[in-house]
Amino acid sequence: MYFKVAKKNFYNALSVAARAISTFSPLPAFSGIKIDAKEDCLVLTGSDSDVSIQTKLVKSEDCNLEIRDMGSIVIEAKYILEIVRKINADEIEFEVIDGCSTKISGNTAEFRINGMRANEYPAIDFSKPKECFTMEEDILRRIILQTSFATSDKETRPVLTGVNFACDGTTLNCVATDSYRLAKKTIEIKESLNFNITVPAKSLQEVVKTLEDEGEVEIAVNDKKAQFIINDTIVQTRLIDGVYPETNRLIPLTFDYELTIDAKDLLDAIDRASFIKNDGVSVIKFSLSEDECVLSSKSVEVGSSTEVLNSASFVGNRLEISCNGRYVFDAIKALSGSLVKFSLCGEMKPFIIQSVDDASVLQLVLPVRTYA
Amino acid sequence: MYFKVAKKNFYNALSVAARAISTFSPLPAFSGIKIDAKEDCLVLTGSDSDVSIQTKLVKSEDCNLEIRDMGSIVIEAKYILEIVRKINADEIEFEVIDGCSTKISGNTAEFRINGMRANEYPAIDFSKPKECFTMEEDILRRIILQTSFATSDKETRPVLTGVNFACDGTTLNCVATDSYRLAKKTIEIKESLNFNITVPAKSLQEVVKTLEDEGEVEIAVNDKKAQFIINDTIVQTRLIDGVYPETNRLIPLTFDYELTIDAKDLLDAIDRASFIKNDGVSVIKFSLSEDECVLSSKSVEVGSSTEVLNSASFVGNRLEISCNGRYVFDAIKALSGSLVKFSLCGEMKPFIIQSVDDASVLQLVLPVRTYA
């Protein structure tokens, strides 16, 4: 196995494949990147068994790829990334010398690294599932950023650690909830499909990192796995087993109160009060009336804060409602637009936060009871 | 106690005092900043008992300080820093309401924080020691950065965890060693003094952070403490007890070999090989001759590297010498100038690294034996 390749392109491709690799590999082989030198391309594979990333470096003028001997080898990801990043040369030579020992050289520096045989690397099936649709990369990025933060980080109900993608015809609903808050994004797709899958939030983070500024992403799903295909890269993830809870009935449809406020003003105010915690949680209280909107928080140990929200306008009877400040903060952060609208039903009823400019995303937060 | 002050100046002064505060305070009071409102200034004090910082905010047009009621209070450092940093106002109002409860307000936001009584804060003696001299802030910064990295991080010989400042007349020798390497900087001072003190490296880090771009620093020492006085700020540190070892006899005076090399080239080459470790240590080997200088490293587990050092020139017989790559890297980093000179005596003898432009700093490294 022997090839020459432009350092920059090789490094970028290695970085993409390495993203799937976890610091604590379930198998020793999974700490490595599998490098296949084929007739006209290099195929680089990284995996932690949940997420697998395969990326191709195809012969082109840009990457100067020259493959003299085909073959496969697995090299510890951290070593090869370090070598290729730091080597002071435009071109890298890569040669497997006797089955495992691999020579990587550029300019006056030469490294010999102990690799692993490719047949010790688990076989990963990258075949493409049947249900397949496309969307703009930027739309997928927004779906993930606007929902995945609301997934649960506890393994007690595994299905809540993922984002549910449910498609019935051309409407795709993307929902995440940890049972205290919920984020939902709805978009229309071109294809008419029928599926209901839950993708681990962790896998979606890797998808976001792989997305480029523009272009399309192809998404292919079956009941076992989902593939996100971005140019020459496939990010493949297992799905979370189990039926995702029916969340529609949680979302109220009629409201008695409405608060409109500048998003940045409210984020700043919540942030200012965030150090006032009770048992590690920053609980904020909105005291709302048509005359004045006040945000306050209190902790016996630390002290208290009060702030008049000058940019707020409120419609409805006097209302006091308390909730986890972090949840409101995350929810507003995930919305676009400068003005946000809270739609409320009462002191202890879930409320909705939306951008006034974009009805495709909905954030729901459950209030908490306070005794202050 | 009541004062008004410009947010920016108050925040900057709080940040300076807070630097002395450690996350794990030996005393609860030491997690706070003591704020004394005097007739014409605020005095802010932070301490972890080893290092204490006192900074003054004197009435001036810039800081808009207005003191209505004098008094003292201790406020948890993390809370007051967070409040003052995030408050959306140019001016902060600060008022102690009933002995402990403190109101801090700006714009539409108001905080009430539970403070601690000033008499619970340990008395710290900031009186100025007698032996006193001055130097440019930049010179002190260079002394610290060029020596303190070589101190020991092990508490087995406490005296080695500090930098030794020894003054005999107008020559000040600053030495740090962990017994495997040594850094020494020599400067001339204007005053003629006689002292020998060892300052904890950790305290010197706080001094560096407090130094400004230009101006003078006054240093006052006795056998108990050292003070670094920078404008309105005093950084005071305890000293390390114990006799500092006599290090002069360790430094060779005659040499048989000399290697001159571009500092950046060598740093890059060492960095490239740094992932090749044996028991966590990256050992590098120089193979030096007048024809060719080669840097190599080897590990049974990882593999090996070899690199020809094109910018090197060597005078002397053929020599192979191995050492901890990190030590050479740190030593060169601490030198100024683009060209460095290694003066060597033999395979197992300590060698010296100096900048060809600056003889005031000397870095000494002990070689290691390799069996490869």
XYZ file of C-alpha atoms in Angstrom:
744
model
C 0.000 0.000 0.000
C 1.453 3.302 -1.098
C -0.014 6.711 -1.883
C 0.921 10.375 -2.043
C -1.627 13.072 -1.234
C -1.880 16.802 -0.498
C -1.480 17.305 3.249
C -4.404 19.724 3.567
C -6.982 17.496 1.866
C -5.766 14.381 3.663
C -5.888 16.154 7.025
C -9.401 17.466 6.416
C -10.677 14.018 5.411
C -8.987 12.381 8.429
C -10.608 14.970 10.731
C -14.049 14.167 9.338
C -13.653 10.403 9.828
C -12.106 10.896 13.283
C -15.203 12.714 14.521
C -17.019 9.414 14.978
C -14.257 8.032 17.171
C -14.857 8.213 20.895
C -12.145 8.622 23.519
C -13.372 5.463 25.197
C -13.587 2.987 22.339
C -15.679 -0.103 22.903
C -13.143 -2.037 20.793
C -9.408 -1.283 20.405
C -9.793 -1.180 16.614
C -12.347 1.638 16.965
C -9.643 3.985 18.243
C -8.193 3.866 14.738
C -9.096 5.274 11.336
C -9.413 2.650 8.608
C -7.701 3.790 5.459
C -8.537 1.984 2.201
C -6.490 2.925 -0.845
C -8.630 1.922 -3.833
C -7.991 2.377 -7.507
C -9.207 5.959 -7.748
C -9.822 7.100 -4.178
C -8.989 6.835 -0.510
C -11.826 5.724 1.751
C -11.461 6.763 5.399
C -13.694 5.225 8.076
C -14.126 6.100 11.750
C -16.679 4.643 14.150
C -17.634 4.191 17.766
C -20.205 1.534 16.768
C -23.132 3.966 17.387
C -22.017 6.520 14.820
C -19.869 5.659 11.822
C -18.430 8.155 9.371
C -17.060 7.219 5.973
C -15.481 9.840 3.754
C -13.916 9.534 0.318
C -10.979 11.432 -1.070
C -11.359 11.087 -4.832
C -8.497 11.705 -7.270
C -8.627 15.344 -8.342
C -6.247 18.125 -9.267
C -6.836 19.670 -5.867
C -5.782 16.755 -3.686
C -2.926 15.519 -5.882
C -3.736 11.921 -4.936
C -1.473 9.299 -6.464
C -2.110 5.682 -5.486
C 0.714 3.323 -6.413
C -0.307 0.225 -4.406
C -3.837 -0.455 -3.212
C -4.450 -1.821 0.274
C -5.982 -1.221 3.699
C -4.640 -0.390 7.145
C -5.958 0.931 10.471
C -3.944 3.689 12.185
C -4.564 5.064 15.687
C -6.559 8.240 15.006
C -4.740 10.491 17.466
C -1.329 9.601 16.019
C -2.158 10.033 12.360
C -4.019 13.287 12.966
C -1.100 14.645 14.977
C 1.480 13.631 12.382
C -0.405 14.954 9.371
C -1.357 18.194 11.124
C 2.167 19.013 12.233
C 4.151 17.778 9.251
C 5.803 20.697 7.519
C 5.135 19.728 3.884
C 2.480 20.225 1.208
C 2.567 16.563 0.252
C 2.450 13.469 2.438
C 3.792 10.052 1.466
C 2.062 7.078 3.062
C 3.458 3.563 2.808
C 2.658 0.305 4.597
C 5.930 -1.546 4.889
C 5.275 -5.012 6.284
C 1.593 -5.532 6.949
C 1.399 -3.181 9.931
C 4.356 -0.818 10.175
C 3.461 2.325 8.277
C 5.820 5.025 7.064
C 4.389 8.537 6.878
C 6.736 11.177 5.575
C 6.891 14.737 4.367
C 9.795 17.119 3.872
C 12.684 16.034 6.151
C 10.497 14.260 8.730
C 9.671 10.564 8.665
C 7.432 8.624 11.068
C 6.970 4.881 11.449
C 3.750 3.994 13.196
C 2.542 0.581 14.303
C -0.817 0.147 12.565
C -3.449 -2.578 12.884
C -4.449 -5.016 10.145
C -7.627 -3.965 8.349
C -9.225 -7.353 8.968
C -9.228 -6.606 12.714
C -11.575 -3.672 12.014
C -15.282 -4.607 12.373
C -17.228 -4.728 9.103
C -19.621 -1.767 8.919
C -22.553 -1.949 6.503
C -22.798 1.406 4.719
C -25.553 0.251 2.301
C -28.135 2.955 1.724
C -31.593 2.562 3.346
C -34.662 2.842 1.079
C -36.658 5.797 2.530
C -34.728 8.727 1.173
C -35.212 12.480 0.949
C -33.146 15.639 0.591
C -33.075 19.059 2.179
C -30.835 22.125 2.308
C -27.919 21.589 4.702
C -28.855 24.796 6.484
C -32.395 23.543 7.175
C -31.077 20.330 8.719
C -28.622 22.357 10.807
C -31.485 24.483 12.139
C -33.674 21.453 12.878
C -30.883 19.941 14.965
C -29.863 23.146 16.772
C -33.471 24.111 17.490
C -34.482 20.749 18.970
C -31.602 18.582 20.191
C -30.755 20.710 23.261
C -34.156 19.696 24.720
C -33.368 15.960 24.710
C -32.865 14.241 28.036
C -29.348 13.543 29.282
C -30.578 10.766 31.561
C -30.621 7.161 30.417
C -33.732 6.265 32.466
C -35.953 6.712 29.387
C -33.540 6.093 26.487
C -36.022 7.190 23.834
C -35.942 10.751 25.259
C -32.177 11.028 24.622
C -32.910 11.326 20.903
C -34.748 13.604 18.503
C -37.858 12.032 17.007
C -38.320 12.489 13.257
C -41.856 11.562 12.211
C -42.937 11.883 8.609
C -46.495 11.374 7.447
C -46.758 12.398 3.796
C -44.708 15.521 3.116
C -44.803 16.930 6.673
C -41.780 16.189 8.825
C -42.161 16.778 12.572
C -38.953 16.886 14.606
C -39.496 16.701 18.376
C -37.222 16.586 21.419
C -38.291 16.535 25.052
C -36.844 15.668 28.430
C -40.407 15.735 29.893
C -39.842 19.193 31.503
C -39.570 21.057 28.215
C -40.175 20.293 24.571
C -38.891 21.623 21.259
C -40.704 20.988 18.000
C -39.831 21.979 14.457
C -42.108 21.275 11.492
C -41.020 21.434 7.882
C -42.388 20.354 4.513
C -40.278 17.999 2.413
C -40.508 17.387 -1.338
C -40.928 13.611 -1.135
C -43.973 11.873 0.329
C -42.762 9.392 2.941
C -43.863 7.539 6.013
C -41.463 6.870 8.880
C -41.043 7.433 12.606
C -37.483 7.213 13.939
C -35.566 8.523 16.952
C -31.952 9.563 16.328
C -29.522 9.867 19.281
C -28.791 13.559 20.033
C -25.100 12.693 20.205
C -25.138 11.440 16.606
C -26.883 14.604 15.458
C -24.047 16.669 16.961
C -21.660 14.834 14.632
C -24.000 15.492 11.702
C -24.002 19.235 12.472
C -20.207 19.301 12.550
C -20.068 17.601 9.142
C -22.562 19.961 7.484
C -21.126 22.586 5.172
C -22.286 26.146 4.638
C -24.433 25.380 1.648
C -25.587 22.509 -0.519
C -27.978 19.624 -0.003
C -27.925 16.712 2.371
C -29.495 13.391 1.507
C -31.156 11.568 4.393
C -31.853 7.842 4.083
C -33.625 5.922 6.839
C -35.015 2.511 7.678
C -36.040 1.092 11.048
C -32.448 0.228 11.969
C -30.336 3.186 10.924
C -30.215 6.663 9.431
C -27.684 7.989 6.944
C -26.840 11.629 6.335
C -24.994 11.920 3.042
C -23.074 15.164 2.520
C -21.027 15.190 -0.693
C -18.420 12.413 -0.317
C -19.183 11.794 3.360
C -21.698 9.421 4.961
C -22.605 9.901 8.630
C -24.457 6.772 9.688
C -26.123 6.301 13.055
C -28.026 3.612 14.859
C -31.545 4.541 15.994
C -32.983 4.442 19.504
C -35.402 1.552 20.038
C -38.765 2.143 21.646
C -41.947 4.046 20.872
C -41.571 7.816 21.102
C -44.281 9.348 23.345
C -47.240 11.087 21.707
C -46.403 14.729 22.413
C -49.141 16.579 20.518
C -51.619 16.422 23.394
C -49.101 18.239 25.649
C -49.147 21.349 23.507
C -51.982 23.707 24.488
C -54.028 25.231 21.684
C -55.790 28.140 23.401
C -54.225 30.745 25.660
C -55.318 33.391 28.142
C -52.172 35.503 28.303
C -49.551 36.738 25.875
C -46.125 38.245 26.591
C -44.039 39.774 23.803
C -40.441 40.745 24.558
C -37.113 41.534 22.943
C -35.197 38.227 22.883
C -31.801 39.694 23.732
C -33.126 41.767 26.650
C -34.727 38.721 28.217
C -31.672 36.499 27.611
C -29.468 39.111 29.325
C -31.849 39.445 32.258
C -32.042 35.654 32.767
C -28.265 35.438 32.468
C -27.795 38.143 35.119
C -29.953 36.195 37.579
C -28.515 32.775 36.698
C -26.069 32.641 39.634
C -28.945 32.689 42.120
C -29.545 28.990 42.515
C -31.517 26.662 44.745
C -30.138 23.122 44.740
C -28.211 23.960 41.580
C -31.270 25.214 39.693
C -31.909 28.846 38.850
C -35.660 29.370 39.200
C -36.982 32.615 37.718
C -40.338 34.212 38.397
C -42.226 36.373 35.919
C -44.648 38.840 37.564
C -46.729 40.012 34.642
C -49.359 42.694 34.311
C -50.357 45.084 31.568
C -48.606 47.874 33.537
C -45.281 46.224 34.349
C -43.381 42.981 33.726
C -40.829 41.998 36.363
C -38.345 39.138 36.430
C -37.117 38.010 39.837
C -35.303 35.167 41.505
C -34.504 34.274 45.062
C -32.360 31.900 47.084
C -32.143 31.757 50.866
C -28.429 31.135 50.652
C -27.321 33.620 47.981
C -29.845 36.464 47.928
C -32.264 37.816 45.360
C -32.633 39.778 42.160
C -35.415 41.890 40.636
C -35.443 43.427 37.198
C -38.075 45.415 35.331
C -38.390 44.142 31.758
C -38.810 47.417 29.901
C -39.130 45.905 26.431
C -41.972 43.574 27.483
C -45.627 44.021 26.617
C -48.281 41.803 28.184
C -51.937 41.123 27.411
C -54.146 39.437 30.032
C -54.957 39.507 33.725
C -52.195 39.714 36.344
C -50.074 36.498 36.294
C -47.177 35.126 38.317
C -45.360 32.147 36.830
C -42.077 30.483 37.835
C -39.855 28.140 35.835
C -36.323 26.903 35.371
C -34.401 29.894 33.977
C -32.089 27.632 31.996
C -35.022 26.137 30.059
C -36.359 29.538 28.993
C -32.831 30.659 28.137
C -32.136 27.600 25.944
C -35.541 27.875 24.280
C -35.085 31.533 23.315
C -31.502 30.917 22.179
C -32.820 28.272 19.777
C -35.330 30.660 18.177
C -34.439 33.041 15.405
C -35.638 36.644 15.186
C -35.334 39.464 17.670
C -38.838 39.364 19.149
C -40.301 36.380 21.024
C -43.831 35.652 22.113
C -44.858 33.676 25.225
C -48.362 32.160 25.050
C -49.588 31.159 28.509
C -52.622 29.416 30.046
C -52.039 29.917 33.789
C -49.699 29.712 36.748
C -49.113 25.943 36.643
C -49.810 25.225 32.945
C -47.122 24.606 30.311
C -46.426 27.667 28.170
C -45.169 28.137 24.644
C -42.350 30.354 23.368
C -42.122 31.193 19.671
C -40.403 33.710 17.492
C -42.952 36.216 16.157
C -41.297 35.790 12.722
C -41.163 32.008 12.468
C -44.036 29.694 13.360
C -42.155 26.552 12.279
C -40.488 26.174 15.702
C -42.269 25.849 19.014
C -40.672 25.680 22.452
C -42.709 24.459 25.401
C -41.681 24.853 29.060
C -43.317 23.464 32.199
C -43.584 25.899 35.126
C -42.445 25.005 38.643
C -44.157 25.670 41.938
C -42.385 28.102 44.285
C -43.150 28.738 47.916
C -41.575 32.166 48.201
C -22.056 51.881 53.718
C -23.011 53.368 50.369
C -21.096 54.241 47.219
C -21.607 54.766 43.493
C -18.885 53.894 41.003
C -18.302 53.413 37.285
C -19.014 49.775 36.417
C -15.898 49.325 34.275
C -13.417 50.552 36.903
C -15.142 48.672 39.714
C -15.167 45.460 37.685
C -11.480 45.779 36.780
C -10.506 46.369 40.427
C -12.652 43.450 41.617
C -11.000 41.190 39.016
C -7.541 42.126 40.283
C -8.406 41.402 43.936
C -10.234 38.186 42.989
C -7.096 36.748 41.402
C -5.717 35.853 44.816
C -8.822 33.893 45.726
C -8.583 30.149 45.281
C -11.491 27.889 44.373
C -10.790 25.860 47.477
C -10.576 28.474 50.206
C -8.898 27.441 53.444
C -11.423 29.668 55.271
C -14.982 30.514 54.180
C -14.199 34.248 54.447
C -11.397 33.831 51.889
C -13.948 33.027 49.178
C -15.040 36.659 49.435
C -13.638 40.023 48.427
C -13.332 42.493 51.292
C -14.572 45.902 50.253
C -13.614 48.883 52.395
C -15.229 52.204 51.521
C -12.909 54.842 52.996
C -13.108 58.602 52.790
C -11.497 58.971 49.382
C -11.119 55.468 48.022
C -12.352 51.890 47.864
C -9.895 49.251 49.067
C -10.511 45.757 47.693
C -8.757 42.749 49.214
C -8.608 39.131 48.073
C -6.489 36.356 49.591
C -5.964 32.621 49.817
C -3.618 33.143 52.805
C -0.526 32.375 50.652
C -1.073 35.238 48.223
C -2.988 38.384 49.103
C -3.878 41.157 46.691
C -4.994 44.600 47.758
C -6.025 47.158 45.192
C -7.258 50.722 45.629
C -9.822 52.563 43.575
C -9.094 56.229 44.278
C -11.621 58.998 43.578
C -10.986 60.355 40.083
C -12.929 61.716 37.164
C -12.532 58.405 35.378
C -14.106 56.139 37.993
C -16.849 58.528 39.114
C -16.543 57.244 42.675
C -18.929 58.803 45.167
C -18.779 57.505 48.746
C -21.742 58.556 50.888
C -21.292 56.214 53.874
C -17.991 54.590 54.795
C -17.888 50.975 55.933
C -16.647 47.456 55.212
C -18.234 44.256 53.945
C -17.133 40.903 52.482
C -18.989 39.632 49.406
C -18.594 36.196 47.810
C -16.193 36.888 44.927
C -18.003 34.830 42.302
C -21.325 36.575 42.947
C -20.088 40.145 42.929
C -17.949 39.576 39.836
C -20.892 37.999 38.024
C -23.291 40.788 38.995
C -20.968 43.652 38.127
C -19.850 42.039 34.860
C -23.352 41.386 33.604
C -25.151 44.472 34.875
C -26.299 46.603 31.949
C -25.372 50.067 33.300
C -22.407 52.451 33.290
C -22.796 53.148 36.982
C -23.242 50.735 39.894
C -24.862 51.592 43.225
C -23.635 49.604 46.222
C -25.373 49.749 49.580
C -25.116 47.644 52.736
C -28.585 47.562 54.214
C -28.467 45.860 57.597
C -24.952 44.762 58.433
C -24.806 41.970 55.865
C -27.495 42.228 53.214
C -26.062 44.222 50.339
C -27.984 45.885 47.524
C -26.163 46.183 44.211
C -28.060 47.921 41.455
C -27.690 49.394 38.025
C -30.253 50.382 35.402
C -33.470 48.382 35.991
C -31.767 45.452 37.762
C -31.351 45.153 41.514
C -29.600 42.388 43.472
C -29.597 41.678 47.189
C -26.692 39.514 48.246
C -25.978 38.019 51.645
C -22.528 39.361 52.581
C -20.256 38.531 55.500
C -19.243 40.955 58.267
C -15.791 42.460 57.669
C -14.650 41.418 61.166
C -14.936 37.768 60.093
C -12.246 38.420 57.486
C -8.714 37.586 58.763
C -6.467 40.598 59.358
C -3.757 40.732 56.687
C -0.636 42.776 57.376
C 0.173 44.767 54.221
C 2.997 46.785 55.867
C 5.922 47.262 53.496
C 9.130 45.255 54.115
C 12.423 47.161 54.349
C 14.582 45.733 51.512
C 13.136 47.494 48.523
C 14.061 47.936 44.858
C 12.413 48.765 41.538
C 12.554 47.450 38.013
C 10.672 47.804 34.730
C 7.492 45.733 34.756
C 8.585 44.083 31.517
C 11.864 42.915 33.061
C 10.056 41.294 35.989
C 7.640 39.655 33.532
C 10.566 38.176 31.605
C 12.317 36.958 34.781
C 9.174 35.091 35.803
C 8.337 33.653 32.377
C 11.932 32.613 31.732
C 12.408 30.781 35.035
C 9.203 29.737 36.793
C 8.280 26.934 34.326
C 11.365 25.042 35.560
C 10.179 24.861 39.178
C 9.134 21.496 40.551
C 5.457 20.611 40.782
C 6.137 18.004 43.461
C 5.890 18.875 47.134
C 8.666 16.420 48.162
C 11.213 19.263 48.218
C 9.059 22.358 48.833
C 11.904 24.792 48.203
C 12.081 23.654 44.567
C 8.465 24.720 43.964
C 9.598 28.353 44.053
C 11.920 30.692 42.188
C 14.974 31.703 44.189
C 15.866 35.409 44.106
C 19.365 35.970 45.476
C 20.849 39.447 45.594
C 24.421 40.161 46.577
C 25.145 43.822 45.900
C 23.548 44.953 42.634
C 23.450 41.521 40.944
C 20.148 39.676 41.181
C 20.221 35.961 40.319
C 16.848 34.305 39.697
C 16.969 30.509 39.627
C 14.407 27.738 39.252
C 15.079 24.023 39.099
C 13.189 20.772 39.508
C 16.554 18.937 39.685
C 16.226 17.649 36.082
C 16.510 21.078 34.490
C 17.401 24.558 35.606
C 16.625 28.077 34.440
C 18.689 31.069 35.522
C 18.298 34.747 34.763
C 20.779 37.374 35.944
C 20.093 41.091 35.993
C 21.660 44.189 37.491
C 19.529 46.339 39.787
C 20.079 49.985 40.736
C 20.048 49.444 44.506
C 22.723 47.532 46.420
C 20.972 44.888 48.532
C 21.531 41.588 50.218
C 18.804 38.958 50.394
C 18.066 35.358 49.459
C 14.379 34.428 49.202
C 12.315 31.756 47.452
C 8.935 32.854 46.094
C 6.264 30.224 45.281
C 5.879 29.842 41.490
C 2.113 30.019 41.950
C 2.373 33.490 43.509
C 4.569 34.668 40.639
C 1.840 33.651 38.186
C -0.480 36.087 39.952
C 2.203 38.768 39.793
C 2.555 38.283 36.021
C -1.210 38.635 35.539
C -1.189 41.886 37.508
C 1.708 43.443 35.570
C 0.827 46.083 33.021
C 2.414 46.748 29.666
C 4.770 49.411 30.885
C 5.822 51.239 34.032
C 7.811 50.243 37.094
C 7.191 47.672 39.776
C 8.465 48.093 43.311
C 9.611 44.921 45.054
C 9.914 44.870 48.825
C 11.154 41.795 50.695
C 12.059 40.557 54.125
C 12.565 36.996 55.369
C 8.824 36.415 55.777
C 7.174 37.907 52.720
C 7.594 39.671 49.387
C 5.509 42.506 48.017
C 5.137 43.466 44.370
C 3.683 46.964 44.168
C 2.203 47.946 40.799
C 0.504 51.344 40.839
C -2.413 51.062 43.293
C -2.107 47.291 43.671
C -0.052 45.252 46.136
C 0.524 41.542 45.448
C 1.889 40.066 48.654
C 3.140 36.499 49.008
C 4.535 34.297 51.726
C 8.000 32.858 51.060
C 9.043 29.209 51.003
C 11.064 28.197 54.081
C 14.270 26.277 53.704
C 17.718 26.810 52.194
C 17.743 26.917 48.412
C 20.365 24.493 46.985
C 23.642 25.905 45.707
C 23.160 25.568 41.938
C 26.272 27.269 40.563
C 28.390 24.115 40.731
C 25.871 22.319 38.469
C 26.495 24.667 35.571
C 29.460 23.558 33.432
C 31.930 26.229 32.359
C 33.818 24.538 29.524
C 32.309 22.687 26.587
C 33.432 20.295 23.871
C 30.521 20.636 21.435
C 28.338 23.428 20.161
C 25.057 23.211 18.251
C 23.442 26.325 16.761
C 19.913 26.049 15.373
C 16.871 28.076 14.395
C 14.624 28.105 17.482
C 11.337 27.733 15.609
C 12.585 24.861 13.434
C 13.672 22.914 16.491
C 10.470 23.678 18.433
C 8.391 22.428 15.482
C 10.483 19.268 15.132
C 10.209 18.472 18.863
C 6.484 19.168 18.732
C 6.031 16.800 15.775
C 7.699 13.971 17.718
C 5.999 14.760 21.034
C 3.263 12.123 20.691
C 5.831 9.330 20.704
C 5.991 8.607 24.400
C 7.461 6.012 26.731
C 5.684 5.920 30.101
C 4.215 9.334 29.330
C 7.573 10.948 28.551
C 8.692 11.961 25.086
C 12.408 11.240 24.916
C 14.235 12.789 21.967
C 17.665 11.861 20.669
C 20.016 14.274 18.922
C 22.513 12.558 16.597
C 24.987 15.313 15.893
C 27.915 15.547 13.527
C 29.463 18.322 11.502
C 27.819 16.769 8.380
C 24.287 16.211 9.610
C 22.111 16.799 12.689
C 19.212 14.392 13.167
C 16.438 14.404 15.759
C 14.751 11.070 16.457
C 12.469 9.410 18.962
C 11.215 5.915 19.468
C 8.635 3.971 21.424
C 8.023 0.235 21.218
C 4.296 0.810 21.481
C 3.758 3.760 19.135
C 6.569 3.752 16.579
C 9.357 6.120 15.700
C 10.272 9.408 14.047
C 13.396 10.754 12.371
C 13.964 14.266 11.140
C 16.973 15.974 9.597
C 17.508 19.400 11.194
C 18.477 21.438 8.147
C 18.981 24.726 9.992
C 21.433 23.193 12.486
C 25.180 23.678 12.492
C 27.390 21.655 14.808
C 31.011 21.958 15.915
C 32.747 19.009 17.606
C 33.152 15.261 17.297
C 30.177 12.986 16.590
C 27.748 13.025 19.569
C 24.539 11.247 20.456
C 22.567 12.702 23.338
C 19.025 11.957 24.582
C 16.793 14.007 26.833
C 13.204 14.782 27.758
C 11.791 16.596 24.713
C 9.470 18.660 26.882
C 12.389 20.135 28.832
C 14.189 21.284 25.693
C 10.912 22.613 24.278
C 10.118 24.647 27.435
C 13.688 25.939 27.654
C 13.741 27.206 24.050
C 10.244 28.693 24.401
C 11.510 30.723 27.360
C 14.406 32.195 25.392
C 14.080 35.225 23.171
C 15.688 35.571 19.747
C 15.435 33.342 16.707
C 18.738 31.491 17.031
C 19.650 29.257 19.980
C 22.972 27.720 20.967
C 23.452 24.387 22.761
C 26.756 24.047 24.647
C 27.499 20.404 25.464
C 30.131 18.414 27.359
C 29.237 14.809 26.495
C 26.595 12.103 26.208
C 25.616 11.998 29.895
C 26.609 15.537 30.992
C 24.152 18.418 31.538
C 24.030 20.837 28.630
C 23.200 24.516 28.333
C 20.806 26.254 25.957
C 21.033 29.999 25.423
C 19.841 32.540 22.930
C 22.772 33.761 20.813
C 21.464 37.323 21.363
C 20.933 37.306 25.135
C 23.430 35.925 27.639
C 21.318 36.959 30.659
C 19.289 33.730 30.570
C 20.671 30.235 30.791
C 18.717 26.997 30.497
C 20.287 23.757 31.670
C 18.931 20.276 30.861
C 20.072 16.894 32.141
C 20.281 14.137 29.514
C 18.707 10.700 29.985
C 20.125 7.304 29.207
C 18.401 5.352 26.421
C 18.829 1.713 25.566
C 17.604 1.853 21.997
